[in-house]
mmCIF file of C-alpha atoms and ligand atoms in Angstrom:
data_model
loop_
_atom_site.group_PDB
_atom_site.id
_atom_site.type_symbol
_atom_site.label_atom_id
_atom_site.label_comp_id
_atom_site.label_asym_id
_atom_site.label_seq_id
_atom_site.Cartn_x
_atom_site.Cartn_y
_atom_site.Cartn_z
ATOM 1 C CA MET A 1 9.788 -4.905 -19.043
ATOM 2 C CA SER A 2 8.496 -8.444 -19.492
ATOM 3 C CA THR A 3 4.778 -8.837 -19.633
ATOM 4 C CA THR A 4 2.471 -11.780 -19.923
ATOM 5 C CA THR A 5 1.624 -12.785 -23.503
ATOM 6 C CA PRO A 6 -2.188 -13.004 -24.284
ATOM 7 C CA THR A 7 -2.547 -16.770 -24.454
ATOM 8 C CA ALA A 8 0.108 -17.675 -21.875
ATOM 9 C CA ILE A 9 -1.396 -19.780 -19.226
ATOM 10 C CA THR A 10 1.383 -19.812 -16.769
ATOM 11 C CA THR A 11 1.793 -22.863 -14.612
ATOM 12 C CA SER A 12 4.655 -21.667 -12.639
ATOM 13 C CA THR A 13 3.856 -21.777 -8.950
ATOM 14 C CA ALA A 14 4.155 -19.411 -6.094
ATOM 15 C CA VAL A 15 7.281 -17.526 -5.132
ATOM 16 C CA THR A 16 8.510 -20.001 -2.566
ATOM 17 C CA THR A 17 8.781 -23.794 -2.380
ATOM 18 C CA ALA A 18 6.940 -24.013 0.994
ATOM 19 C CA PRO A 19 3.158 -24.532 0.740
ATOM 20 C CA VAL A 20 1.187 -21.437 1.739
ATOM 21 C CA THR A 21 -0.774 -22.197 4.860
ATOM 22 C CA THR A 22 -2.656 -18.984 5.315
ATOM 23 C CA PRO A 23 -6.401 -19.746 6.083
ATOM 24 C CA SER A 24 -9.173 -18.892 3.607
ATOM 25 C CA ALA A 25 -10.823 -15.478 3.732
ATOM 26 C CA ALA A 26 -13.669 -17.041 5.661
ATOM 27 C CA THR A 27 -11.673 -17.603 8.726
ATOM 28 C CA VAL A 28 -9.745 -14.354 8.763
ATOM 29 C CA HIS A 29 -11.960 -12.507 11.189
ATOM 30 C CA ASP A 30 -12.091 -15.251 13.768
ATOM 31 C CA ASP A 31 -8.443 -15.865 13.649
ATOM 32 C CA GLU A 32 -6.983 -12.518 12.996
ATOM 33 C CA CYS A 33 -4.018 -12.904 15.253
ATOM 34 C CA GLY A 34 -3.118 -16.347 13.910
ATOM 35 C CA THR A 35 -3.410 -15.097 10.368
ATOM 36 C CA TYR A 36 -1.202 -12.172 11.243
ATOM 37 C CA ALA A 37 1.516 -14.341 12.784
ATOM 38 C CA VAL A 38 1.614 -16.607 9.686
ATOM 39 C CA ALA A 39 1.621 -13.667 7.414
ATOM 40 C CA ARG A 40 4.496 -12.176 9.285
ATOM 41 C CA ASP A 41 6.542 -15.400 9.006
ATOM 42 C CA ARG A 42 5.725 -15.625 5.373
ATOM 43 C CA SER A 43 6.811 -12.113 4.831
ATOM 44 C CA ALA A 44 10.211 -12.720 6.422
ATOM 45 C CA VAL A 45 10.756 -15.759 3.999
ATOM 46 C CA LEU A 46 9.714 -13.671 1.065
ATOM 47 C CA ASP A 47 12.011 -10.809 2.003
ATOM 48 C CA ALA A 48 14.984 -13.226 2.078
ATOM 49 C CA LEU A 49 13.968 -14.711 -1.360
ATOM 50 C CA ILE A 50 13.806 -11.231 -2.856
ATOM 51 C CA ASP A 51 17.288 -10.459 -1.652
ATOM 52 C CA GLU A 52 18.589 -13.682 -3.154
ATOM 53 C CA HIS A 53 16.734 -13.806 -6.507
ATOM 54 C CA ALA A 54 15.166 -10.486 -7.540
ATOM 55 C CA ALA A 55 17.979 -9.325 -9.609
ATOM 56 C CA GLU A 56 18.204 -12.330 -11.782
ATOM 57 C CA ASP A 57 14.434 -12.965 -12.030
ATOM 58 C CA PRO A 58 12.443 -9.771 -11.544
ATOM 59 C CA ALA A 59 9.054 -11.002 -12.899
ATOM 60 C CA ARG A 60 9.016 -13.746 -10.265
ATOM 61 C CA PHE A 61 8.558 -11.058 -7.692
ATOM 62 C CA ARG A 62 6.371 -8.613 -9.671
ATOM 63 C CA MET A 63 4.832 -6.388 -7.078
ATOM 64 C CA LEU A 64 1.672 -4.252 -7.069
ATOM 65 C CA THR A 65 0.802 -1.798 -4.476
ATOM 66 C CA GLY A 66 -1.178 1.478 -4.351
ATOM 67 C CA ASP A 67 -2.791 4.388 -2.641
ATOM 68 C CA ARG A 68 -6.145 6.156 -2.710
ATOM 69 C CA PRO A 69 -5.778 9.762 -3.841
ATOM 70 C CA THR A 70 -7.651 11.351 -1.029
ATOM 71 C CA GLY A 71 -5.011 13.830 0.017
ATOM 72 C CA PRO A 72 -1.282 14.388 0.617
ATOM 73 C CA LEU A 73 0.985 11.545 1.808
ATOM 74 C CA HIS A 74 2.239 11.913 5.271
ATOM 75 C CA ILE A 75 5.272 10.520 7.160
ATOM 76 C CA GLY A 76 3.296 7.463 8.140
ATOM 77 C CA HIS A 77 3.032 6.577 4.482
ATOM 78 C CA TYR A 78 6.649 7.331 3.895
ATOM 79 C CA LEU A 79 7.970 5.190 6.707
ATOM 80 C CA ALA A 80 5.454 2.304 6.354
ATOM 81 C CA SER A 81 5.216 1.930 2.580
ATOM 82 C CA LEU A 82 6.921 4.449 0.299
ATOM 83 C CA ARG A 83 10.461 3.791 1.438
ATOM 84 C CA ASN A 84 9.863 0.108 1.239
ATOM 85 C CA ARG A 85 8.622 0.217 -2.443
ATOM 86 C CA VAL A 86 11.652 2.123 -3.512
ATOM 87 C CA ARG A 87 13.854 -0.432 -1.648
ATOM 88 C CA LEU A 88 12.204 -3.262 -3.569
ATOM 89 C CA GLN A 89 12.294 -1.441 -6.957
ATOM 90 C CA ASP A 90 16.023 -0.923 -6.367
ATOM 91 C CA LYS A 91 16.559 -4.630 -5.689
ATOM 92 C CA GLY A 92 15.145 -5.241 -9.153
ATOM 93 C CA VAL A 93 11.561 -6.209 -8.321
ATOM 94 C CA GLU A 94 9.155 -5.273 -11.200
ATOM 95 C CA THR A 95 7.049 -2.694 -9.639
ATOM 96 C CA PHE A 96 3.376 -1.448 -10.312
ATOM 97 C CA VAL A 97 1.758 1.336 -8.446
ATOM 98 C CA VAL A 98 -2.021 1.959 -8.804
ATOM 99 C CA ILE A 99 -3.376 5.271 -7.831
ATOM 100 C CA ALA A 100 -6.762 3.895 -6.867
ATOM 101 C CA ASP A 101 -8.983 6.851 -8.002
ATOM 102 C CA PHE A 102 -12.134 4.639 -8.178
ATOM 103 C CA GLN A 103 -11.525 3.605 -4.661
ATOM 104 C CA VAL A 104 -11.926 7.189 -3.352
ATOM 105 C CA ILE A 105 -15.724 7.010 -3.662
ATOM 106 C CA THR A 106 -16.067 3.891 -1.496
ATOM 107 C CA ASP A 107 -16.649 5.859 1.631
ATOM 108 C CA ARG A 108 -17.502 9.409 0.580
ATOM 109 C CA ASP A 109 -19.966 11.272 -1.753
ATOM 110 C CA SER A 110 -17.468 12.950 -4.023
ATOM 111 C CA VAL A 111 -14.032 12.572 -5.458
ATOM 112 C CA GLY A 112 -12.840 15.907 -3.998
ATOM 113 C CA GLU A 113 -9.718 17.476 -5.532
ATOM 114 C CA ILE A 114 -8.925 14.364 -7.453
ATOM 115 C CA GLY A 115 -6.703 15.828 -10.148
ATOM 116 C CA ALA A 116 -4.452 17.694 -7.637
ATOM 117 C CA ASN A 117 -4.386 14.654 -5.362
ATOM 118 C CA VAL A 118 -3.363 12.346 -8.130
ATOM 119 C CA ARG A 119 -0.555 14.673 -9.172
ATOM 120 C CA GLY A 120 0.529 15.124 -5.608
ATOM 121 C CA LEU A 121 0.982 11.366 -5.268
ATOM 122 C CA VAL A 122 3.004 11.204 -8.411
ATOM 123 C CA LEU A 123 5.255 13.985 -7.001
ATOM 124 C CA ASP A 124 5.837 12.139 -3.832
ATOM 125 C CA TYR A 125 6.516 8.781 -5.638
ATOM 126 C CA LEU A 126 9.195 10.386 -7.940
ATOM 127 C CA ALA A 127 10.668 12.449 -5.107
ATOM 128 C CA ALA A 128 10.967 9.311 -2.930
ATOM 129 C CA GLY A 129 12.831 7.564 -5.664
ATOM 130 C CA LEU A 130 10.300 5.531 -7.676
ATOM 131 C CA ASP A 131 11.697 5.586 -11.190
ATOM 132 C CA PRO A 132 9.040 5.712 -13.942
ATOM 133 C CA GLU A 133 11.306 3.837 -16.355
ATOM 134 C CA ARG A 134 11.186 0.882 -14.105
ATOM 135 C CA THR A 135 8.003 1.289 -12.162
ATOM 136 C CA THR A 136 4.561 1.513 -13.803
ATOM 137 C CA ILE A 137 2.551 4.213 -12.108
ATOM 138 C CA PHE A 138 -1.164 4.316 -13.308
ATOM 139 C CA THR A 139 -4.660 5.148 -12.296
ATOM 140 C CA HIS A 140 -7.650 2.869 -12.248
ATOM 141 C CA SER A 141 -9.846 5.097 -14.334
ATOM 142 C CA ALA A 142 -7.365 5.139 -17.277
ATOM 143 C CA VAL A 143 -7.266 1.235 -17.637
ATOM 144 C CA PRO A 144 -10.636 -0.056 -18.786
ATOM 145 C CA ALA A 145 -9.561 -3.724 -19.050
ATOM 146 C CA LEU A 146 -8.561 -3.776 -15.480
ATOM 147 C CA ASN A 147 -12.062 -2.657 -14.400
ATOM 148 C CA GLN A 148 -13.623 -5.178 -16.653
ATOM 149 C CA LEU A 149 -11.910 -8.063 -14.795
ATOM 150 C CA MET A 150 -14.211 -7.189 -11.886
ATOM 151 C CA LEU A 151 -17.154 -8.737 -13.674
ATOM 152 C CA PRO A 152 -15.973 -12.383 -13.783
ATOM 153 C CA PHE A 153 -14.319 -11.896 -10.409
ATOM 154 C CA LEU A 154 -17.672 -10.738 -8.778
ATOM 155 C CA SER A 155 -19.183 -14.099 -9.869
ATOM 156 C CA LEU A 156 -16.618 -15.898 -7.629
ATOM 157 C CA VAL A 157 -17.474 -14.215 -4.310
ATOM 158 C CA THR A 158 -20.581 -14.406 -2.242
ATOM 159 C CA ASP A 159 -22.309 -11.408 -0.496
ATOM 160 C CA ALA A 160 -21.831 -13.131 2.864
ATOM 161 C CA GLU A 161 -18.081 -13.346 2.261
ATOM 162 C CA LEU A 162 -18.042 -9.746 1.432
ATOM 163 C CA ARG A 163 -20.247 -8.652 4.332
ATOM 164 C CA ARG A 164 -18.008 -10.294 6.832
ATOM 165 C CA ASN A 165 -14.633 -8.647 5.503
ATOM 166 C CA PRO A 166 -13.383 -6.891 8.633
ATOM 167 C CA THR A 167 -11.839 -4.063 6.687
ATOM 168 C CA VAL A 168 -15.086 -3.298 4.945
ATOM 169 C CA LYS A 169 -16.926 -3.442 8.224
ATOM 170 C CA ASP A 170 -14.488 -1.085 9.872
ATOM 171 C CA GLU A 171 -14.766 1.418 6.993
ATOM 172 C CA LEU A 172 -18.442 1.311 7.094
ATOM 173 C CA THR A 173 -18.350 2.024 10.917
ATOM 174 C CA LEU A 174 -16.061 4.939 10.335
ATOM 175 C CA SER A 175 -18.175 6.489 7.528
ATOM 176 C CA ASP A 176 -20.637 8.331 9.856
ATOM 177 C CA GLY A 177 -23.823 6.230 9.476
ATOM 178 C CA ARG A 178 -23.702 6.123 5.642
ATOM 179 C CA PRO A 179 -25.530 3.087 4.208
ATOM 180 C CA LEU A 180 -23.312 0.421 2.726
ATOM 181 C CA SER A 181 -22.840 1.182 -0.947
ATOM 182 C CA GLY A 182 -22.441 -1.535 -3.566
ATOM 183 C CA LEU A 183 -18.883 -0.129 -4.242
ATOM 184 C CA LEU A 184 -17.835 -0.182 -0.580
ATOM 185 C CA LEU A 185 -19.085 -3.829 -0.287
ATOM 186 C CA THR A 186 -17.393 -4.985 -3.483
ATOM 187 C CA TYR A 187 -14.270 -2.846 -3.556
ATOM 188 C CA PRO A 188 -12.145 -5.708 -2.259
ATOM 189 C CA VAL A 189 -12.996 -7.545 -5.521
ATOM 190 C CA HIS A 190 -11.940 -4.430 -7.427
ATOM 191 C CA GLN A 191 -8.670 -4.502 -5.498
ATOM 192 C CA ALA A 192 -8.278 -8.126 -6.489
ATOM 193 C CA ALA A 193 -8.456 -6.985 -10.113
ATOM 194 C CA ASP A 194 -5.668 -4.355 -9.355
ATOM 195 C CA ILE A 195 -3.488 -7.103 -8.048
ATOM 196 C CA LEU A 196 -4.295 -9.846 -10.536
ATOM 197 C CA PHE A 197 -4.407 -7.821 -13.837
ATOM 198 C CA CYS A 198 -0.690 -7.751 -13.975
ATOM 199 C CA HIS A 199 -0.071 -11.191 -12.407
ATOM 200 C CA SER A 200 1.654 -9.694 -9.391
ATOM 201 C CA ARG A 201 3.105 -12.089 -6.866
ATOM 202 C CA ILE A 202 3.832 -9.668 -4.052
ATOM 203 C CA VAL A 203 1.600 -7.116 -2.438
ATOM 204 C CA PRO A 204 3.250 -4.969 0.221
ATOM 205 C CA VAL A 205 0.469 -4.197 2.690
ATOM 206 C CA GLY A 206 -0.284 -3.100 6.173
ATOM 207 C CA ARG A 207 -2.162 -5.460 8.625
ATOM 208 C CA ASP A 208 -5.517 -3.820 7.782
ATOM 209 C CA GLN A 209 -5.177 -4.933 4.158
ATOM 210 C CA LEU A 210 -4.665 -8.579 4.860
ATOM 211 C CA PRO A 211 -8.280 -9.592 4.455
ATOM 212 C CA HIS A 212 -8.261 -8.128 0.950
ATOM 213 C CA LEU A 213 -5.287 -10.170 -0.006
ATOM 214 C CA GLU A 214 -6.993 -13.387 1.349
ATOM 215 C CA LEU A 215 -9.926 -12.538 -0.837
ATOM 216 C CA THR A 216 -7.647 -11.951 -3.884
ATOM 217 C CA ARG A 217 -6.016 -15.375 -3.357
ATOM 218 C CA ALA A 218 -9.507 -16.948 -3.259
ATOM 219 C CA VAL A 219 -10.508 -15.132 -6.455
ATOM 220 C CA ALA A 220 -7.452 -16.392 -8.324
ATOM 221 C CA ARG A 221 -7.863 -19.910 -7.019
ATOM 222 C CA ARG A 222 -11.611 -20.000 -7.922
ATOM 223 C CA PHE A 223 -11.026 -18.447 -11.380
ATOM 224 C CA ASN A 224 -8.424 -21.091 -12.156
ATOM 225 C CA SER A 225 -10.565 -23.996 -11.080
ATOM 226 C CA ARG A 226 -13.962 -22.721 -12.339
ATOM 227 C CA TYR A 227 -13.175 -20.933 -15.507
ATOM 228 C CA ALA A 228 -9.742 -22.177 -16.566
ATOM 229 C CA ALA A 229 -9.870 -26.006 -16.051
ATOM 230 C CA GLY A 230 -7.323 -25.708 -13.186
ATOM 231 C CA HIS A 231 -4.692 -23.910 -15.275
ATOM 232 C CA SER A 232 -2.853 -21.227 -13.290
ATOM 233 C CA VAL A 233 -4.105 -18.181 -15.300
ATOM 234 C CA PHE A 234 -3.782 -16.109 -12.081
ATOM 235 C CA PRO A 235 -1.062 -16.858 -9.559
ATOM 236 C CA GLU A 236 -1.979 -16.498 -5.954
ATOM 237 C CA PRO A 237 -0.147 -13.309 -4.583
ATOM 238 C CA GLU A 238 1.514 -13.035 -1.208
ATOM 239 C CA ALA A 239 1.433 -10.356 1.367
ATOM 240 C CA LEU A 240 4.650 -8.560 2.299
ATOM 241 C CA LEU A 241 3.871 -7.068 5.642
ATOM 242 C CA SER A 242 5.393 -3.870 6.651
ATOM 243 C CA GLU A 243 7.625 -4.154 9.621
ATOM 244 C CA VAL A 244 6.844 -0.663 10.722
ATOM 245 C CA PRO A 245 4.538 -0.429 13.699
ATOM 246 C CA LEU A 246 1.329 1.632 13.360
ATOM 247 C CA LEU A 247 2.254 5.282 13.746
ATOM 248 C CA LEU A 248 0.014 7.720 15.551
ATOM 249 C CA GLY A 249 -0.583 11.399 14.871
ATOM 250 C CA THR A 250 1.109 14.131 16.879
ATOM 251 C CA ASP A 251 -1.783 14.009 19.392
ATOM 252 C CA GLY A 252 -1.191 10.355 20.051
ATOM 253 C CA THR A 253 -4.389 9.282 18.321
ATOM 254 C CA LYS A 254 -4.918 7.760 14.887
ATOM 255 C CA MET A 255 -3.395 9.952 12.101
ATOM 256 C CA SER A 256 -6.152 11.794 10.325
ATOM 257 C CA LYS A 257 -6.073 14.761 8.077
ATOM 258 C CA SER A 258 -9.310 16.200 9.650
ATOM 259 C CA LYS A 259 -7.678 16.067 13.187
ATOM 260 C CA GLY A 260 -4.661 18.095 11.991
ATOM 261 C CA ASN A 261 -2.275 15.726 13.650
ATOM 262 C CA VAL A 262 -0.289 14.547 10.648
ATOM 263 C CA ILE A 263 3.063 15.637 9.229
ATOM 264 C CA ASN A 264 2.753 15.726 5.419
ATOM 265 C CA LEU A 265 5.872 14.987 3.233
ATOM 266 C CA ARG A 266 5.242 18.191 1.376
ATOM 267 C CA ASP A 267 5.031 20.394 4.488
ATOM 268 C CA THR A 268 7.885 22.890 4.969
ATOM 269 C CA ALA A 269 10.465 22.583 7.742
ATOM 270 C CA ASP A 270 8.741 25.436 9.654
ATOM 271 C CA GLU A 271 5.312 23.771 9.391
ATOM 272 C CA THR A 272 6.840 20.606 10.650
ATOM 273 C CA ALA A 273 8.404 22.351 13.621
ATOM 274 C CA ASP A 274 5.060 24.046 14.458
ATOM 275 C CA ARG A 275 3.195 20.695 14.229
ATOM 276 C CA ILE A 276 5.702 18.937 16.510
ATOM 277 C CA ARG A 277 5.930 21.847 18.894
ATOM 278 C CA ALA A 278 2.128 21.352 19.422
ATOM 279 C CA ALA A 279 2.480 17.574 19.812
ATOM 280 C CA ARG A 280 0.964 15.919 22.921
ATOM 281 C CA THR A 281 3.539 14.678 25.394
ATOM 282 C CA ASP A 282 3.554 14.547 29.182
ATOM 283 C CA SER A 283 5.228 16.395 32.087
ATOM 284 C CA GLU A 284 7.673 13.722 33.076
ATOM 285 C CA ARG A 285 11.179 14.966 32.527
ATOM 286 C CA ARG A 286 12.829 11.646 32.040
ATOM 287 C CA ILE A 287 12.048 10.420 28.431
ATOM 288 C CA THR A 288 11.446 6.630 28.382
ATOM 289 C CA PHE A 289 10.061 4.278 25.609
ATOM 290 C CA ASP A 290 6.837 3.010 27.135
ATOM 291 C CA PRO A 291 4.199 2.391 24.353
ATOM 292 C CA ASN A 292 1.569 1.369 26.771
ATOM 293 C CA GLY A 293 2.152 3.888 29.589
ATOM 294 C CA ARG A 294 3.170 6.844 27.471
ATOM 295 C CA PRO A 295 1.853 6.211 23.968
ATOM 296 C CA ALA A 296 2.272 9.799 22.680
ATOM 297 C CA VAL A 297 5.912 10.030 23.794
ATOM 298 C CA ALA A 298 6.578 6.471 22.471
ATOM 299 C CA ASN A 299 5.102 7.438 19.080
ATOM 300 C CA LEU A 300 7.482 10.466 18.657
ATOM 301 C CA LEU A 301 10.422 8.214 19.691
ATOM 302 C CA THR A 302 9.308 5.627 17.114
ATOM 303 C CA ILE A 303 9.183 8.206 14.361
ATOM 304 C CA ALA A 304 12.613 9.587 15.228
ATOM 305 C CA GLY A 305 14.054 5.986 15.555
ATOM 306 C CA LEU A 306 12.720 4.985 12.196
ATOM 307 C CA LEU A 307 14.153 8.045 10.483
ATOM 308 C CA LEU A 308 17.469 7.826 12.317
ATOM 309 C CA GLU A 309 17.690 4.027 11.949
ATOM 310 C CA GLU A 310 18.005 3.808 15.673
ATOM 311 C CA ALA A 311 16.032 1.868 18.317
ATOM 312 C CA PRO A 312 13.393 4.101 19.954
ATOM 313 C CA GLU A 313 14.815 2.983 23.357
ATOM 314 C CA SER A 314 18.279 4.351 22.510
ATOM 315 C CA VAL A 315 16.784 7.695 21.209
ATOM 316 C CA ALA A 316 15.040 7.922 24.660
ATOM 317 C CA GLU A 317 18.277 7.181 26.418
ATOM 318 C CA ARG A 318 20.150 10.079 24.530
ATOM 319 C CA ILE A 319 17.444 12.512 25.518
ATOM 320 C CA GLY A 320 17.451 11.355 29.080
ATOM 321 C CA ASP A 321 16.198 14.086 31.383
ATOM 322 C CA GLY A 322 15.864 16.586 28.640
ATOM 323 C CA GLY A 323 12.062 16.480 28.885
ATOM 324 C CA ALA A 324 9.401 17.037 26.128
ATOM 325 C CA GLN A 325 11.339 20.042 24.736
ATOM 326 C CA ALA A 326 14.535 18.102 24.024
ATOM 327 C CA LEU A 327 12.337 15.202 22.605
ATOM 328 C CA LYS A 328 10.553 17.593 20.181
ATOM 329 C CA ARG A 329 13.866 19.033 19.074
ATOM 330 C CA VAL A 330 15.209 15.580 18.251
ATOM 331 C CA VAL A 331 12.036 14.608 16.280
ATOM 332 C CA THR A 332 11.801 17.871 14.417
ATOM 333 C CA ASP A 333 15.528 17.591 13.395
ATOM 334 C CA ALA A 334 15.092 13.944 12.431
ATOM 335 C CA VAL A 335 12.062 14.696 10.226
ATOM 336 C CA ASN A 336 13.376 17.813 8.629
ATOM 337 C CA GLU A 337 16.886 16.483 8.022
ATOM 338 C CA SER A 338 15.726 13.156 6.549
ATOM 339 C CA LEU A 339 13.003 14.764 4.411
ATOM 340 C CA ALA A 340 15.076 17.696 3.137
ATOM 341 C CA GLY A 341 16.102 15.864 0.020
ATOM 342 C CA HIS A 342 12.678 14.568 -0.703
ATOM 343 C CA ARG A 343 11.177 17.977 -0.256
ATOM 344 C CA ALA A 344 13.701 19.638 -2.462
ATOM 345 C CA ARG A 345 13.208 17.101 -5.246
ATOM 346 C CA ARG A 346 9.422 17.351 -4.871
ATOM 347 C CA ALA A 347 9.412 21.105 -5.193
ATOM 348 C CA ASP A 348 11.635 20.816 -8.352
ATOM 349 C CA LEU A 349 9.334 18.299 -9.900
ATOM 350 C CA ALA A 350 6.358 20.405 -9.020
ATOM 351 C CA ARG A 351 7.642 23.081 -11.320
ATOM 352 C CA ASP A 352 7.308 20.774 -14.295
ATOM 353 C CA PRO A 353 3.633 19.739 -14.500
ATOM 354 C CA ALA A 354 4.155 18.461 -18.087
ATOM 355 C CA TYR A 355 6.622 15.907 -16.851
ATOM 356 C CA VAL A 356 4.166 14.582 -14.255
ATOM 357 C CA THR A 357 1.533 14.356 -16.966
ATOM 358 C CA SER A 358 3.949 12.363 -19.247
ATOM 359 C CA VAL A 359 4.735 9.942 -16.331
ATOM 360 C CA LEU A 360 1.025 9.216 -15.894
ATOM 361 C CA HIS A 361 0.448 8.841 -19.642
ATOM 362 C CA GLU A 362 3.398 6.452 -19.956
ATOM 363 C CA GLY A 363 2.398 4.400 -16.991
ATOM 364 C CA ASN A 364 -1.243 4.281 -18.079
ATOM 365 C CA ALA A 365 -0.236 3.153 -21.585
ATOM 366 C CA ARG A 366 1.947 0.322 -20.071
ATOM 367 C CA ALA A 367 -0.796 -0.764 -17.665
ATOM 368 C CA ASN A 368 -3.322 -0.785 -20.522
ATOM 369 C CA ASP A 369 -1.002 -3.024 -22.526
ATOM 370 C CA VAL A 370 -0.784 -5.449 -19.663
ATOM 371 C CA ALA A 371 -4.492 -5.339 -18.805
ATOM 372 C CA ASP A 372 -5.563 -5.818 -22.415
ATOM 373 C CA ARG A 373 -3.453 -9.002 -22.658
ATOM 374 C CA THR A 374 -4.868 -10.285 -19.421
ATOM 375 C CA LEU A 375 -8.409 -9.637 -20.395
ATOM 376 C CA ALA A 376 -7.781 -11.313 -23.756
ATOM 377 C CA THR A 377 -6.471 -14.350 -21.856
ATOM 378 C CA VAL A 378 -9.515 -14.247 -19.611
ATOM 379 C CA ARG A 379 -11.968 -14.110 -22.584
ATOM 380 C CA ALA A 380 -10.063 -16.879 -24.326
ATOM 381 C CA VAL A 381 -10.175 -19.377 -21.432
ATOM 382 C CA MET A 382 -13.922 -18.499 -20.807
ATOM 383 C CA GLY A 383 -14.646 -19.149 -24.459
ATOM 384 C CA MET A 384 -15.577 -15.555 -25.141
ATOM 385 C CA SER A 385 -13.290 -14.761 -27.997
ATOM 386 C CA TYR A 386 -15.638 -14.308 -30.977
HETATM 387 N N1 LIG B 1 -6.786 0.008 -0.466
HETATM 388 C C1 LIG B 1 -5.427 0.475 -0.396
HETATM 389 C C2 LIG B 1 -5.427 1.625 0.723
HETATM 390 O O1 LIG B 1 -6.484 2.160 1.033
HETATM 391 C C3 LIG B 1 -5.028 1.084 -1.719
HETATM 392 C C4 LIG B 1 -5.074 0.098 -2.801
HETATM 393 C C5 LIG B 1 -5.835 0.025 -3.891
HETATM 394 C C6 LIG B 1 -4.157 -1.010 -2.940
HETATM 395 N N2 LIG B 1 -5.517 -1.013 -4.698
HETATM 396 C C7 LIG B 1 -4.555 -1.722 -4.165
HETATM 397 C C8 LIG B 1 -3.088 -1.595 -2.071
HETATM 398 C C9 LIG B 1 -3.946 -2.987 -4.486
HETATM 399 C C10 LIG B 1 -2.616 -2.796 -2.462
HETATM 400 C C11 LIG B 1 -2.895 -3.495 -3.695
HETATM 401 O O2 LIG B 1 -4.341 1.934 1.089
#
């Protein structure tokens, strides 16, 4: 894998030739829809460029993404992000995946079953096809130099900017009246360190993470101008938006472990069938794809469509007058058949805990190598090499 040398101050510019026109973080909340439309257009351009150039120039599209190890991954994660990571890796994109263990305590009082959750994520990554030879899988807590980048980065943002971050605000609202902790307020800066420590150019994200990416771009820009005399120490990364629509749980509301409405990747075929049998539908016999009028039915059709690579309207057409029962059978078969390979590989890998440990050790070692070099560059440009 190619990495950045300690003193390299890269001046190569962004991934594309077109100037980036996304607005600054300060305007994200007021203009969320405009920002989203721009980000979606940019993503389409990026996707095409990756197809064209990733194989010959993998570092140009270095990608970082990650998950909080708060519990098992579900089919929403699989369809919206995991499949896409594997697809990009297989196109030759240099891939980093952070298991964001320090991010777990942004909105809760304890880390929970952190060890088991971290290992569970690794199992799903490997079963889905992430290849630890090509993809660096690591945890925050094992990479000290990454965390240290947060100090200079914090100096580049204001508290007002952090307080108006719409994602932080939403997370605060959802955390049951907890007071705003210093970590919840500043975790977008920590996330900027995740993204910038390896000079990643591409960050596949869902819509809710766009404000964090804007902040990351601001941190990179400000670092370069304030501490590096305008040299491009940190390139400004770009969002690669998921094309997958927001998926709901089996009761037609937001997926949430505590509501018991999710289908986990690791669930058995029987557990999946039970969960889908209990799914909310309606009593209309004719199955139609109507996201506004029949959101729960539309959600099941969307899941089946994504797995079968078929438009949800056409899945509905096939079911016709079969009613909820036929719909549930189609969805259950789609989930169980398309996840059968994943689940079998996951079960095999789970029998070899030493292998999972070695994947983490190897990934952490590589991430440390990269982070140490980046921190050395930062100290050098800031005049802190003594
Ligand atoms: N915040 C992301 C989530 O909750 C996880 C994450 C941590 C991440 N660091 C990241 C995502 C860096 C993209 C880039 O899903």
